[in-house]
């Protein structure tokens, strides 16, 4: 595997068994960008049924929560001009043998982690697994492969600490890296919690260097935090030993995302066109381009914008009292994210 760095725009080329190369967030095979394409109905999907996954969390189990339609789980991503390989759980665990993979982020990371553990469990139903959570770190292990798939909730990647004056969001501090710093595969995610205000806002103060404020533009704060994260990656990650991914910003369809729909409730088919580009995704891509170490962007934003039908809506954990147009039903859209992950994992 060879990496090439340029000064202004970071470009790296990865040779793997299926794809010719990976350049600037595009997984390319003979000129085909794997993230560009369309959703097609495929009756050989889903890869698993939620009933086959005994540990799936209620908030993602739309079928168990009463969702009557099934087509949302039967869409397959079809790139324009090439093919995305169907997920192979045995091959995935062979790649991960003797390694630890961790998702770090918010509940969208949890969504993808749960998807992957279900995909693997159903692919190897007789394989022993151990699932435990200790001090906020969830660990799903396959002992026969000495492989661990972990999840650590840190919605901002940077630190929130309790002080006498209240809860402080520190944009220039990333001490939780001690939890995920020694892993073999890192998959990060952040954005949705940056938008919370009022009772859901988890801080009272924001510290940026020597400056302390009650609040600031959330996109600006997000960019500052990502810069802190990027500096840590550039200073501490050895790309010959550790593979780093970033989950693209997952779209929220609470307001229709540019469609004529008021929100995701009652939606049973994908949209024909994605919504407008998400500013947070543009910030993320700018940060990644400026980095000196390779980070693989799971560029799922635009293709997920089409899937207004894939959210729990009233079939999440809260029902009609807490409509969910942010997370995704399982089985469903995050399974495709993990097919991208599988194609990129070395």
XYZ file of N, CA and C in Angstrom, residues 1-4 11-15 20-23:
39
model
N 0.853 -1.187 0.000
C 0.000 0.000 0.000
C 0.890 1.238 0.000
N 0.640 2.188 -0.938
C 1.496 3.359 -0.992
C 0.707 4.622 -0.812
N 1.295 5.605 -0.121
C 0.611 6.873 0.145
C 1.440 8.027 -0.427
N 0.772 8.983 -1.052
C 1.457 10.152 -1.604
C 0.788 11.397 -1.042
N -3.821 13.923 -1.186
C -4.273 12.871 -2.077
C -3.538 11.599 -1.705
N -4.236 10.524 -1.576
C -3.546 9.262 -1.397
C -4.212 8.188 -2.230
N -3.413 7.219 -2.618
C -3.873 6.163 -3.496
C -3.725 4.842 -2.774
N -4.791 4.100 -2.730
C -4.796 2.814 -2.064
C -5.109 1.729 -3.072
N -4.249 0.733 -3.165
C -4.510 -0.398 -4.023
C -5.049 -1.535 -3.177
N -9.559 0.112 -7.729
C -8.302 0.567 -8.292
C -7.611 1.557 -7.383
N -8.310 2.567 -6.895
C -7.698 3.533 -5.987
C -8.754 4.334 -5.247
N -8.267 5.119 -4.303
C -9.129 5.949 -3.472
C -8.508 7.327 -3.444
N -9.204 8.335 -4.007
C -8.613 9.654 -4.179
C -9.597 10.725 -3.718
